[in-house]
Amino acid sequence: MGPVFSQTSSDPVRLTDAMRSVFVELLVHGPLSRAEVARRLALSPSALTKLTKPFIEAGYLLEASGEGPATVGRPSQPLQVDASRMSFVGIKLTADELFAVRTDLSATVRMETSRPLADHEIDHVLGQIVEVVEELTVPGPLSAVGISLAGTATPADPVVHTSPFLGWSQLPLATLVEEAVSVPTVLDNDVRALTAVQQWFGEGVGHSSFALVTVGAGLGCGLVVGDRLVTGQSGATGLIGHLQIDDRGPMCERGHHGCARAYATSPAIRRSIATTLDRPELTFDDCLAMAADGHPVARRVLDEAGAALGQVVATIANIAGPELVVLSGESVHMYDVCAEAFHTALARHTHWTSTPVRVVVKPFAFNEWARGAAVTALQHLLLHR
Ligand SMILES: [Zn+2]
């Protein structure tokens, strides 16, 4: 038995592993008929009735017809989770700003807000976190808070081990926030948090294995293998940024020649075109537009970026064998101008015994990062608390 799955002590639902499985199945795949839930989880009808009863009585599960709380004795009515029953705050920390959303149980964003981070001193950051949590608590109490950041952190551990952007190491951030706001708080790496969104509410639904690859200021990778989000031994996984593409290529900020970051991140693409043309004013989107118009320098740089990305995706597929690769991140719209080079490289670098992995391109909105942190909090609460 786990602890209470409730915002108030008046309607506690005590969770067993079987109850968690039923609830998560309905959250991710619902609405489903009772017969379908029983079939998916290999449960007898009477066992299922017993497992769903406390959720129905506490208002977490409803009849899909939307006519109020489900009743136990109507087996033909589909069941669904009442998404409004719990709320979460997700916070994404970057070097200069904090973004936060309030979501319901279905990861739908209900509110969003942001704060500047003038410096990275913990008292200042903590103060800003407390402010946004208070602002986002106005409509009603929260079940959990999730915080994501680039760096080494996992939901199982309250400590940020390393965060190069924020200059932190061994900082017990979740403990500090939890003490300040009195809401259970978990941390995660930002790319893994985005992967959690895809796993339960996005392209990953129905797939027991997939990879999320993000392109933007950096390159990231989250992996789900056998229905589990891989966290690794120390919370460091999916570190694909410095995979070598060509040892005669451009240099990254760590001094590698021709690693993936030096080809395929938005700052690298912009810098390469702006420097070659001696046009420092060019933005990343200017560069994409020039490549789309066939400007030879921009075209070459985007073809190289697409090829590097295709090689990275092929490498991930060769190692992990995912059913699907989801391509996303702030710069994912660059795919439109480098898709041909991407797929050529993906095919060339896919192991000869396999066929190229299916790739789905997912448009990106910046609040996805904070939404990911909210889903991390939700997953941790439903699966582990
Ligand atoms: Zn590098």
Short mmCIF file of C-alpha atoms and ligand atoms in Angstrom, two decimals:
data_model
loop_
_atom_site.label_atom_id
_atom_site.label_comp_id
_atom_site.label_asym_id
_atom_site.label_seq_id
_atom_site.Cartn_x
_atom_site.Cartn_y
_atom_site.Cartn_z
CA MET A 1 0.00 0.00 0.00
CA GLY A 2 1.26 3.43 -0.89
CA PRO A 3 0.41 6.70 0.75
CA VAL A 4 -2.64 8.80 0.02
CA PHE A 5 -3.51 9.72 -3.56
CA SER A 6 -5.50 12.80 -2.74
CA GLN A 7 -5.36 16.52 -2.19
CA THR A 8 -7.46 16.37 0.95
CA SER A 9 -7.48 13.92 3.79
CA SER A 10 -11.29 13.62 3.61
CA ASP A 11 -11.28 11.33 0.56
CA PRO A 12 -8.14 9.23 0.75
CA VAL A 13 -7.60 6.51 -1.83
CA ARG A 14 -4.92 4.11 -0.72
CA LEU A 15 -2.98 2.79 -3.67
CA THR A 16 -1.87 -0.73 -4.47
CA ASP A 17 0.29 -1.49 -7.52
CA ALA A 18 -2.73 -3.05 -9.26
CA MET A 19 -4.76 0.10 -8.61
CA ARG A 20 -1.96 2.26 -10.02
CA SER A 21 -1.90 0.12 -13.17
CA VAL A 22 -5.65 0.51 -13.71
CA PHE A 23 -5.55 4.25 -13.14
CA VAL A 24 -2.55 4.82 -15.42
CA GLU A 25 -4.09 2.62 -18.15
CA LEU A 26 -7.23 4.76 -18.09
CA LEU A 27 -5.28 8.03 -17.91
CA VAL A 28 -3.05 7.18 -20.89
CA HIS A 29 -5.47 5.17 -23.06
CA GLY A 30 -8.95 6.05 -21.77
CA PRO A 31 -11.83 6.31 -22.01
CA LEU A 32 -12.01 2.51 -22.09
CA SER A 33 -14.78 0.05 -21.35
CA ARG A 34 -14.38 -2.06 -18.26
CA ALA A 35 -14.07 -5.12 -20.50
CA GLU A 36 -11.20 -3.49 -22.40
CA VAL A 37 -9.32 -2.49 -19.21
CA ALA A 38 -9.77 -6.03 -17.87
CA ARG A 39 -8.46 -7.50 -21.14
CA ARG A 40 -5.44 -5.14 -21.31
CA LEU A 41 -4.38 -5.85 -17.73
CA ALA A 42 -5.43 -9.53 -17.67
CA LEU A 43 -7.85 -8.96 -14.79
CA SER A 44 -11.16 -10.67 -14.04
CA PRO A 45 -14.25 -8.44 -14.15
CA SER A 46 -14.71 -8.77 -10.41
CA ALA A 47 -11.07 -7.90 -9.69
CA LEU A 48 -11.40 -4.82 -11.89
CA THR A 49 -14.61 -3.76 -10.13
CA LYS A 50 -12.81 -4.00 -6.82
CA LEU A 51 -9.82 -1.98 -8.07
CA THR A 52 -11.88 0.82 -9.64
CA LYS A 53 -14.41 1.20 -6.82
CA PRO A 54 -12.28 3.44 -4.54
CA PHE A 55 -11.41 5.73 -7.48
CA ILE A 56 -15.06 6.01 -8.52
CA GLU A 57 -16.19 6.73 -4.98
CA ALA A 58 -13.50 9.42 -4.56
CA GLY A 59 -14.36 10.97 -7.93
CA TYR A 60 -11.12 10.18 -9.81
CA LEU A 61 -12.93 8.02 -12.38
CA LEU A 62 -16.08 9.03 -14.25
CA GLU A 63 -18.43 7.47 -16.80
CA ALA A 64 -17.22 8.63 -20.23
CA SER A 65 -20.69 9.97 -21.00
CA GLY A 66 -19.90 12.74 -18.54
CA GLU A 67 -23.03 12.30 -16.44
CA GLY A 68 -21.32 12.57 -13.10
CA PRO A 69 -19.62 9.89 -11.02
CA ALA A 70 -19.68 6.37 -12.40
CA THR A 71 -21.59 3.72 -10.57
CA VAL A 72 -20.13 0.34 -9.92
CA GLY A 73 -23.02 -1.65 -11.31
CA ARG A 74 -22.98 -0.46 -14.96
CA PRO A 75 -20.33 -2.59 -16.65
CA SER A 76 -21.01 -1.41 -20.21
CA GLN A 77 -20.20 2.25 -19.52
CA PRO A 78 -16.66 3.33 -20.52
CA LEU A 79 -14.57 4.78 -17.74
CA GLN A 80 -12.31 7.81 -17.87
CA VAL A 81 -10.13 9.76 -15.49
CA ASP A 82 -11.54 13.07 -14.28
CA ALA A 83 -8.61 15.23 -15.40
CA SER A 84 -9.68 18.13 -13.22
CA ARG A 85 -9.27 16.01 -10.09
CA MET A 86 -5.57 16.87 -9.64
CA SER A 87 -3.32 19.77 -10.59
CA PHE A 88 0.42 20.04 -11.06
CA VAL A 89 2.97 22.79 -11.51
CA GLY A 90 5.87 22.25 -13.88
CA ILE A 91 8.86 24.60 -13.84
CA LYS A 92 11.66 24.78 -16.38
CA LEU A 93 14.80 26.60 -15.28
CA THR A 94 17.08 28.13 -17.90
CA ALA A 95 20.17 30.29 -17.41
CA ASP A 96 18.19 33.54 -17.49
CA GLU A 97 14.52 32.71 -17.00
CA LEU A 98 12.07 30.45 -15.21
CA PHE A 99 8.96 29.20 -17.05
CA ALA A 100 6.07 27.58 -15.25
CA VAL A 101 2.71 25.99 -16.11
CA ARG A 102 -0.21 24.62 -14.16
CA THR A 103 -1.68 21.47 -15.70
CA ASP A 104 -4.46 19.04 -14.92
CA LEU A 105 -4.15 15.25 -14.77
CA SER A 106 -4.21 14.99 -18.58
CA ALA A 107 -1.23 17.40 -18.90
CA THR A 108 -3.43 20.12 -20.38
CA VAL A 109 -1.91 23.52 -19.61
CA ARG A 110 -4.38 25.63 -17.61
CA MET A 111 -2.12 28.58 -16.68
CA GLU A 112 1.40 29.71 -17.45
CA THR A 113 3.80 32.32 -16.11
CA SER A 114 7.49 33.22 -16.10
CA ARG A 115 10.08 35.13 -14.07
CA PRO A 116 13.53 36.44 -14.96
CA LEU A 117 16.48 34.86 -13.15
CA ALA A 118 18.74 37.80 -12.41
CA ASP A 119 21.37 35.50 -10.91
CA HIS A 120 21.82 31.84 -10.02
CA GLU A 121 22.28 32.24 -6.31
CA ILE A 122 19.98 29.68 -4.69
CA ASP A 123 18.09 32.11 -2.43
CA HIS A 124 17.13 34.21 -5.45
CA VAL A 125 16.07 31.20 -7.57
CA LEU A 126 14.17 29.69 -4.65
CA GLY A 127 12.36 32.99 -4.10
CA GLN A 128 11.26 33.07 -7.75
CA ILE A 129 10.12 29.44 -7.61
CA VAL A 130 8.05 30.12 -4.50
CA GLU A 131 6.45 33.14 -6.21
CA VAL A 132 5.35 31.19 -9.28
CA VAL A 133 4.09 28.26 -7.22
CA GLU A 134 1.98 30.68 -5.14
CA GLU A 135 0.67 32.38 -8.29
CA LEU A 136 -0.27 29.04 -9.85
CA THR A 137 -1.91 27.77 -6.66
CA VAL A 138 -4.58 30.52 -6.75
CA PRO A 139 -7.18 28.37 -8.64
CA GLY A 140 -6.77 25.50 -6.16
CA PRO A 141 -4.30 23.22 -4.38
CA LEU A 142 -1.54 21.29 -6.13
CA SER A 143 -0.74 17.58 -5.97
CA ALA A 144 2.93 17.95 -6.88
CA VAL A 145 5.55 20.26 -8.33
CA GLY A 146 8.08 19.20 -10.98
CA ILE A 147 11.25 21.12 -11.85
CA SER A 148 13.31 20.41 -14.95
CA LEU A 149 16.67 21.73 -16.03
CA ALA A 150 19.53 20.90 -18.33
CA GLY A 151 21.85 18.80 -16.19
CA THR A 152 22.01 15.73 -14.02
CA ALA A 153 18.91 15.20 -11.90
CA THR A 154 16.28 12.44 -11.54
CA PRO A 155 12.86 12.21 -9.86
CA ALA A 156 14.22 9.64 -7.40
CA ASP A 157 16.70 12.12 -5.91
CA PRO A 158 16.12 15.63 -4.48
CA VAL A 159 19.62 16.77 -5.48
CA VAL A 160 20.73 18.53 -8.67
CA HIS A 161 24.09 16.83 -9.22
CA THR A 162 25.35 19.11 -11.97
CA SER A 163 23.80 21.92 -13.95
CA PRO A 164 26.36 23.69 -16.12
CA PHE A 165 23.91 26.44 -17.20
CA LEU A 166 23.11 27.36 -13.61
CA GLY A 167 26.58 26.65 -12.22
CA TRP A 168 25.17 24.29 -9.58
CA SER A 169 26.50 21.04 -8.21
CA GLN A 170 25.12 18.84 -5.39
CA LEU A 171 22.27 21.24 -4.65
CA PRO A 172 19.26 19.70 -2.77
CA LEU A 173 16.79 21.80 -4.77
CA ALA A 174 13.72 19.55 -4.38
CA THR A 175 14.12 19.48 -0.60
CA LEU A 176 14.43 23.27 -0.43
CA VAL A 177 11.39 23.86 -2.66
CA GLU A 178 9.29 21.23 -0.86
CA GLU A 179 10.05 22.86 2.51
CA ALA A 180 9.19 26.30 1.15
CA VAL A 181 5.90 25.47 -0.63
CA SER A 182 4.73 22.37 1.31
CA VAL A 183 3.96 20.43 -1.89
CA PRO A 184 5.79 17.22 -2.94
CA THR A 185 8.51 18.27 -5.39
CA VAL A 186 10.57 16.26 -7.87
CA LEU A 187 13.40 17.10 -10.25
CA ASP A 188 14.33 15.79 -13.66
CA ASN A 189 16.58 16.42 -16.59
CA ASP A 190 14.68 18.60 -19.07
CA VAL A 191 14.91 16.29 -22.09
CA ARG A 192 13.73 13.32 -20.02
CA ALA A 193 10.79 15.40 -18.82
CA LEU A 194 9.83 16.12 -22.45
CA THR A 195 10.10 12.41 -23.15
CA ALA A 196 7.64 11.75 -20.32
CA VAL A 197 5.07 13.97 -22.08
CA GLN A 198 5.45 11.98 -25.30
CA GLN A 199 5.31 8.70 -23.37
CA TRP A 200 1.91 9.31 -21.75
CA PHE A 201 0.28 12.07 -23.78
CA GLY A 202 2.02 12.24 -27.16
CA GLU A 203 3.53 10.25 -29.98
CA GLY A 204 4.85 7.55 -27.66
CA VAL A 205 1.39 6.34 -26.57
CA GLY A 206 0.98 2.76 -27.75
CA HIS A 207 4.73 2.22 -28.21
CA SER A 208 6.74 0.31 -25.62
CA SER A 209 9.99 1.74 -26.99
CA PHE A 210 10.76 5.08 -28.61
CA ALA A 211 13.36 7.83 -28.56
CA LEU A 212 12.83 11.58 -28.42
CA VAL A 213 15.56 13.64 -30.09
CA THR A 214 15.56 17.39 -29.48
CA VAL A 215 17.30 20.05 -31.55
CA GLY A 216 17.79 23.61 -30.36
CA ALA A 217 20.59 25.32 -28.45
CA GLY A 218 21.80 21.77 -27.79
CA LEU A 219 20.98 18.22 -28.88
CA GLY A 220 19.18 15.90 -26.48
CA CYS A 221 17.82 12.38 -26.40
CA GLY A 222 15.30 10.66 -24.13
CA LEU A 223 14.74 6.93 -24.36
CA VAL A 224 11.83 4.69 -23.43
CA VAL A 225 12.74 1.00 -23.53
CA GLY A 226 10.25 -1.70 -22.55
CA ASP A 227 7.75 0.94 -21.32
CA ARG A 228 10.33 2.45 -18.96
CA LEU A 229 11.86 5.90 -19.26
CA VAL A 230 15.59 5.22 -19.01
CA THR A 231 17.28 7.31 -16.29
CA GLY A 232 20.67 5.63 -16.26
CA GLN A 233 22.88 4.83 -13.34
CA SER A 234 23.56 8.46 -12.37
CA GLY A 235 20.79 10.30 -14.20
CA ALA A 236 22.97 11.04 -17.20
CA THR A 237 21.52 9.47 -20.37
CA GLY A 238 21.02 10.43 -23.98
CA LEU A 239 24.16 12.56 -24.16
CA ILE A 240 24.32 12.58 -27.94
CA GLY A 241 25.61 16.13 -28.46
CA HIS A 242 29.27 15.32 -28.85
CA LEU A 243 28.98 12.19 -31.03
CA GLN A 244 31.58 12.53 -33.71
CA ILE A 245 30.37 13.07 -37.27
CA ASP A 246 33.57 14.04 -39.14
CA ASP A 247 36.96 14.67 -37.52
CA ARG A 248 37.76 17.36 -40.12
CA GLY A 249 34.59 19.27 -39.30
CA PRO A 250 33.93 22.52 -37.38
CA MET A 251 34.93 22.78 -33.72
CA CYS A 252 32.45 22.75 -30.81
CA GLU A 253 32.82 24.75 -27.57
CA ARG A 254 34.49 21.74 -25.93
CA GLY A 255 37.20 21.64 -28.60
CA HIS A 256 35.97 18.58 -30.53
CA HIS A 257 36.35 18.65 -34.29
CA GLY A 258 33.16 17.84 -36.16
CA CYS A 259 30.90 16.61 -33.34
CA ALA A 260 27.13 16.67 -33.78
CA ARG A 261 26.74 19.89 -31.80
CA ALA A 262 29.16 21.67 -34.12
CA TYR A 263 26.90 20.80 -37.07
CA ALA A 264 23.31 20.65 -35.95
CA THR A 265 22.49 23.03 -33.07
CA SER A 266 20.86 26.34 -33.95
CA PRO A 267 23.79 28.49 -32.68
CA ALA A 268 26.28 26.39 -34.69
CA ILE A 269 24.21 26.63 -37.88
CA ARG A 270 23.73 30.38 -37.49
CA ARG A 271 27.37 31.01 -36.65
CA SER A 272 28.64 28.94 -39.56
CA ILE A 273 26.54 30.81 -42.13
CA ALA A 274 26.99 34.27 -40.58
CA THR A 275 30.78 33.84 -40.35
CA THR A 276 31.22 32.48 -43.87
CA LEU A 277 29.16 35.32 -45.35
CA ASP A 278 30.50 37.94 -42.90
CA ARG A 279 26.90 38.85 -42.00
CA PRO A 280 26.78 38.82 -38.17
CA GLU A 281 23.20 40.16 -38.14
CA LEU A 282 21.71 36.95 -39.56
CA THR A 283 19.32 35.10 -37.26
CA PHE A 284 18.79 31.34 -37.24
CA ASP A 285 15.45 31.77 -39.01
CA ASP A 286 17.10 34.03 -41.63
CA CYS A 287 19.53 31.18 -42.26
CA LEU A 288 16.69 28.67 -42.69
CA ALA A 289 14.91 30.99 -45.13
CA MET A 290 18.13 31.45 -47.15
CA ALA A 291 18.65 27.69 -47.34
CA ALA A 292 15.04 27.22 -48.45
CA ASP A 293 15.68 29.81 -51.21
CA GLY A 294 18.71 27.86 -52.37
CA HIS A 295 21.46 30.21 -51.17
CA PRO A 296 24.53 27.99 -51.72
CA VAL A 297 26.31 28.59 -48.38
CA ALA A 298 23.14 28.28 -46.30
CA ARG A 299 22.11 25.24 -48.35
CA ARG A 300 25.41 23.48 -47.71
CA VAL A 301 25.34 24.20 -43.94
CA LEU A 302 21.74 22.98 -43.60
CA ASP A 303 22.50 19.86 -45.65
CA GLU A 304 25.42 19.13 -43.32
CA ALA A 305 23.20 19.74 -40.28
CA GLY A 306 20.51 17.41 -41.64
CA ALA A 307 23.11 14.76 -42.41
CA ALA A 308 24.60 15.01 -38.91
CA LEU A 309 21.17 14.68 -37.36
CA GLY A 310 20.33 11.70 -39.57
CA GLN A 311 23.56 10.00 -38.49
CA VAL A 312 22.78 10.65 -34.81
CA VAL A 313 19.25 9.24 -35.16
CA ALA A 314 20.59 6.17 -37.00
CA THR A 315 23.11 5.61 -34.19
CA ILE A 316 20.40 5.79 -31.53
CA ALA A 317 18.24 3.39 -33.54
CA ASN A 318 21.14 1.00 -34.08
CA ILE A 319 21.82 0.87 -30.33
CA ALA A 320 18.33 0.90 -28.82
CA GLY A 321 16.10 -0.40 -31.61
CA PRO A 322 13.14 1.92 -30.86
CA GLU A 323 9.83 1.51 -32.68
CA LEU A 324 9.81 5.22 -33.38
CA VAL A 325 11.95 8.36 -33.12
CA VAL A 326 10.18 11.62 -32.29
CA LEU A 327 12.07 14.70 -33.47
CA SER A 328 11.28 17.88 -31.56
CA GLY A 329 12.80 20.89 -29.76
CA GLU A 330 12.92 24.66 -30.41
CA SER A 331 14.70 24.28 -33.76
CA VAL A 332 12.76 21.30 -35.12
CA HIS A 333 11.33 23.48 -37.92
CA MET A 334 14.79 23.24 -39.52
CA TYR A 335 13.71 19.72 -40.56
CA ASP A 336 11.63 21.32 -43.34
CA VAL A 337 14.80 22.58 -45.04
CA CYS A 338 17.05 19.58 -44.42
CA ALA A 339 14.73 16.57 -44.58
CA GLU A 340 16.34 15.12 -47.70
CA ALA A 341 19.87 15.19 -46.25
CA PHE A 342 18.50 13.85 -42.96
CA HIS A 343 16.82 10.81 -44.51
CA THR A 344 19.76 10.07 -46.82
CA ALA A 345 22.10 9.98 -43.80
CA LEU A 346 19.59 8.02 -41.71
CA ALA A 347 19.42 5.35 -44.41
CA ARG A 348 23.19 5.31 -44.93
CA HIS A 349 24.03 4.91 -41.24
CA THR A 350 21.25 2.48 -40.29
CA HIS A 351 22.73 -0.97 -39.80
CA TRP A 352 22.45 -3.01 -43.00
CA THR A 353 20.33 -5.68 -41.29
CA SER A 354 17.65 -3.10 -40.32
CA THR A 355 15.34 -0.70 -42.07
CA PRO A 356 15.49 3.00 -41.15
CA VAL A 357 13.49 3.77 -38.02
CA ARG A 358 10.17 5.61 -38.42
CA VAL A 359 10.63 9.33 -37.62
CA VAL A 360 7.80 11.62 -36.51
CA VAL A 361 8.40 15.38 -36.43
CA LYS A 362 6.65 17.09 -33.54
CA PRO A 363 6.25 20.90 -33.69
CA PHE A 364 7.46 22.56 -30.51
CA ALA A 365 6.06 25.27 -28.25
CA PHE A 366 8.29 26.70 -25.56
CA ASN A 367 5.89 25.84 -22.74
CA GLU A 368 6.46 22.15 -23.57
CA TRP A 369 9.56 22.26 -21.32
CA ALA A 370 7.55 23.30 -18.28
CA ARG A 371 4.72 20.93 -19.26
CA GLY A 372 7.33 18.17 -19.23
CA ALA A 373 8.25 19.04 -15.66
CA ALA A 374 4.56 18.83 -14.70
CA VAL A 375 4.29 15.37 -16.28
CA THR A 376 7.42 14.26 -14.41
CA ALA A 377 5.68 15.27 -11.17
CA LEU A 378 2.48 13.51 -12.23
CA GLN A 379 4.27 10.28 -13.21
CA HIS A 380 6.25 10.23 -10.01
CA LEU A 381 3.15 10.78 -7.90
CA LEU A 382 1.11 8.09 -9.68
CA LEU A 383 3.86 5.49 -9.93
CA HIS A 384 6.05 5.96 -6.88
CA ARG A 385 4.51 7.99 -4.08
ZN ZN B 1 31.73 18.47 -29.10
#
